[in-house]
Tab-separated table of C-alpha atoms in Angstrom:
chain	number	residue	atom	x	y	z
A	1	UNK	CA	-9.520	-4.838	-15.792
A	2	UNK	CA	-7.572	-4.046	-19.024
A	3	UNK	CA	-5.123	-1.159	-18.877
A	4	UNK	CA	-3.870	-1.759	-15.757
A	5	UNK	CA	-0.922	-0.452	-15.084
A	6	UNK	CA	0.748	-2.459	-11.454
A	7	UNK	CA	3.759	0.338	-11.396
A	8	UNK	CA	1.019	2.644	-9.343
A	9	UNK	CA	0.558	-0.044	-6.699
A	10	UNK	CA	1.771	1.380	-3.575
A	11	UNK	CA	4.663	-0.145	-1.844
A	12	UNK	CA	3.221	-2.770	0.762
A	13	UNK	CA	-0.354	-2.643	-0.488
A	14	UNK	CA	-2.271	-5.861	0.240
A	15	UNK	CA	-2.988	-8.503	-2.492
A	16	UNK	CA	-6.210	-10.845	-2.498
A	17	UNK	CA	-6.105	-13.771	-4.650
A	18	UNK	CA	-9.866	-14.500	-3.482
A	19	UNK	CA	-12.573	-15.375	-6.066
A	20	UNK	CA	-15.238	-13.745	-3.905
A	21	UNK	CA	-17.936	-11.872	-5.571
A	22	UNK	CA	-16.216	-8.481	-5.658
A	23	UNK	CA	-13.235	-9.718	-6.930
A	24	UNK	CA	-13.881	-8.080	-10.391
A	25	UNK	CA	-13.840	-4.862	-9.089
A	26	UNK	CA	-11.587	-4.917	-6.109
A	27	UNK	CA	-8.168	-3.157	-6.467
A	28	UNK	CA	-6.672	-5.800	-3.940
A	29	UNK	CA	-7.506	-8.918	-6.462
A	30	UNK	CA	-6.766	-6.481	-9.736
A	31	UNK	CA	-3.262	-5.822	-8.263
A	32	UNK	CA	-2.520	-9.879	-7.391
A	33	UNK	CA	-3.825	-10.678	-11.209
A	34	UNK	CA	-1.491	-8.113	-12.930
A	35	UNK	CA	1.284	-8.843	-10.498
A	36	UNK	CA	4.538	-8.919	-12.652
A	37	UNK	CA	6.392	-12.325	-12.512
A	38	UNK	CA	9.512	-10.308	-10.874
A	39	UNK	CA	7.818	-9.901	-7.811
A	40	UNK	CA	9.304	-12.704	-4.948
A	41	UNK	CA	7.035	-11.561	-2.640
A	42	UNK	CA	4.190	-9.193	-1.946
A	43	UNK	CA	1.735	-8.602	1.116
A	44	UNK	CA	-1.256	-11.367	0.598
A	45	UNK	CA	-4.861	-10.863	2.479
A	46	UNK	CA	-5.738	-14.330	3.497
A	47	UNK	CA	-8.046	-16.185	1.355
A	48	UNK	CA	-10.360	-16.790	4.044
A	49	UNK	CA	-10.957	-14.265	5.271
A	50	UNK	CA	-12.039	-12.703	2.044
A	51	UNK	CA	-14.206	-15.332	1.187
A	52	UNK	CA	-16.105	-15.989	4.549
A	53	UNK	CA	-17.247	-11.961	4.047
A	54	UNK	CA	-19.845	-13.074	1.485
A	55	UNK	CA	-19.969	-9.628	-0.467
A	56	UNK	CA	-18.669	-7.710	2.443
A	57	UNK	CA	-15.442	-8.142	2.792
A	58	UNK	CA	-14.243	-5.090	4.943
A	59	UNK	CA	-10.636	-5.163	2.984
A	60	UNK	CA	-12.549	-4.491	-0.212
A	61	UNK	CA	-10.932	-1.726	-1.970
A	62	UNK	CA	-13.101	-0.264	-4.960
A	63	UNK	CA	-11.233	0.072	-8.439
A	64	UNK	CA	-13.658	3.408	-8.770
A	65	UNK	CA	-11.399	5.948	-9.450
A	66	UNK	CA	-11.455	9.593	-8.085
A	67	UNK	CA	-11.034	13.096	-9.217
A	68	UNK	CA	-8.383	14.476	-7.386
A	69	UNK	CA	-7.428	18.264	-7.743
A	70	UNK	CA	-4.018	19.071	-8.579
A	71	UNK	CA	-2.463	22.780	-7.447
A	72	UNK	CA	-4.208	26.360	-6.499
A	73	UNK	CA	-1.744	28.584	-7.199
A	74	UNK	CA	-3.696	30.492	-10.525
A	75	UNK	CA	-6.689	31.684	-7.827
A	76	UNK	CA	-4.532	32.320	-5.236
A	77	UNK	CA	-3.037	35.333	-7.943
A	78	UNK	CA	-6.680	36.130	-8.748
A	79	UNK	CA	-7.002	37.256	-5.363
A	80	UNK	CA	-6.467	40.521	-3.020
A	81	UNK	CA	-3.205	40.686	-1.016
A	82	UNK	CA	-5.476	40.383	2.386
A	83	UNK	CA	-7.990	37.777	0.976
A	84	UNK	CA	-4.999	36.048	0.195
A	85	UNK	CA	-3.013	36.365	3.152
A	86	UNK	CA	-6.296	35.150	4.976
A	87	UNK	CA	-6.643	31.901	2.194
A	88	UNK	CA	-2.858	30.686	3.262
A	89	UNK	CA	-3.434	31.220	7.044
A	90	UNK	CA	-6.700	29.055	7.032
A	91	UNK	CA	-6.009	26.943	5.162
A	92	UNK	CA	-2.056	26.127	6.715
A	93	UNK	CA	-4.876	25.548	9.936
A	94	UNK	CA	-5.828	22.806	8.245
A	95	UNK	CA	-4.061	20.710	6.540
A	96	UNK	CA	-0.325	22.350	7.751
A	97	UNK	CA	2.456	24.229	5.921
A	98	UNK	CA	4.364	21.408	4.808
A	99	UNK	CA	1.020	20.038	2.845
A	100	UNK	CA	-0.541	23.445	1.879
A	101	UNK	CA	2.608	24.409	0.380
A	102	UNK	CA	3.196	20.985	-1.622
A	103	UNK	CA	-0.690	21.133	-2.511
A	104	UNK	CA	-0.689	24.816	-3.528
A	105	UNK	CA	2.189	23.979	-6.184
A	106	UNK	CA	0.722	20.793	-7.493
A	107	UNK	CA	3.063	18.154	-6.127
A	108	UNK	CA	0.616	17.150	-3.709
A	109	UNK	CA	-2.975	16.060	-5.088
A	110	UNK	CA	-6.280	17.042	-2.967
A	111	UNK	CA	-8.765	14.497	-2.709
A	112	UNK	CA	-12.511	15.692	-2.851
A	113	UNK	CA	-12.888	16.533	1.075
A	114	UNK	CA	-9.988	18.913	1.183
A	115	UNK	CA	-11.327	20.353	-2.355
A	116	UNK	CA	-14.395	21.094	-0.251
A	117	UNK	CA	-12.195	22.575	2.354
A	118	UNK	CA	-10.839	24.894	-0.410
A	119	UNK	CA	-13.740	26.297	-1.976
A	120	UNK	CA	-15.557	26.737	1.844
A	121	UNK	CA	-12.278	28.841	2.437
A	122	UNK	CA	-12.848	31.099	-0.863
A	123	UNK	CA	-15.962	31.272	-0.241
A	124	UNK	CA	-15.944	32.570	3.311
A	125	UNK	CA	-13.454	35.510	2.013
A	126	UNK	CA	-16.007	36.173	-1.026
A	127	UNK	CA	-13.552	35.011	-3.227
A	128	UNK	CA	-14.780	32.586	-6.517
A	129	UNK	CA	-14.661	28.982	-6.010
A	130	UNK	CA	-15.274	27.570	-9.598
A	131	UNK	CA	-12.176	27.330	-11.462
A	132	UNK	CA	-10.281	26.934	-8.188
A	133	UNK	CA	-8.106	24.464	-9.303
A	134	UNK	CA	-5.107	24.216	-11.744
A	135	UNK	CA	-6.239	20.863	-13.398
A	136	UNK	CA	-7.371	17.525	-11.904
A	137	UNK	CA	-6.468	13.934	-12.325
A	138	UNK	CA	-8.313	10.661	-11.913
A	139	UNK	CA	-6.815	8.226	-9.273
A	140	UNK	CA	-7.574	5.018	-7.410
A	141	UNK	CA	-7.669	5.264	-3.664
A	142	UNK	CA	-5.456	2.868	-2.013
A	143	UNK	CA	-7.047	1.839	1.241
């Protein structure tokens, strides 16, 4: 993978220097090849147990990125004061005030389940749901 940048590589994230057959697209392997040549150490999968998975490795971690949403504040002034009011207290339900806060403002991105959270919320108060979001961003998922 060209373009990689390694700076995004979360702190403690597992490396695979395996040659299985998803190497070419696992983040794990991607990571290990563009590893800087600063880096003493970093965590290693072992390369057994990578390559005795035959294609199925269960540490496989796709290099598919995913469209995160990023902020809600524009609908949130697009609606009532009570449909509002209602939006915040649901929605604090589920994913709690520190995170509905730091999501509502942008500084905390919302991958695709909780955008589906969002828009089930609006709708349920009759509110829109397209154009919920104040801009999106493509990320990998590191799991």
């Amino acid at each position: 993978m060209e373009n990689f940048d390694y700076s995004v590589v979360p702190r403690g994230f597992g490396h695979c220097i395996a040659s299985c057959p998803q190497a070419a697209t696992c983040l794990r392997h991607i990571a290990y090849e563009h590893l800087p040549a600063d880096k003493a150490f970093v965590r290693m999968l072992v390369p057994h147990m990578a390559e005795q998975a035959q294609g199925k490795c269960k540490y496989y971690c796709s290099n598919a990125k995913v469209r995160y949403a990023k902020g809600f504040a524009r609908i949130i002034d697009e609606l009532s004061v009570k449909q509002a009011a209602a939006f915040r207290e649901r929605m604090i339900g589920k994913m709690g005030r520190k995170n509905y806060y730091a999501s509502r403002k942008g500084d905390r991105l919302l991958p695709p389940a909780e955008q589906k959270q969002v828009r089930s919320v609006l709708r349920s108060l009759g509110a829109p749901d397209e154009n919920c979001f104040d801009g999106y961003t493509d990320c990998f998922v590191w799991e």
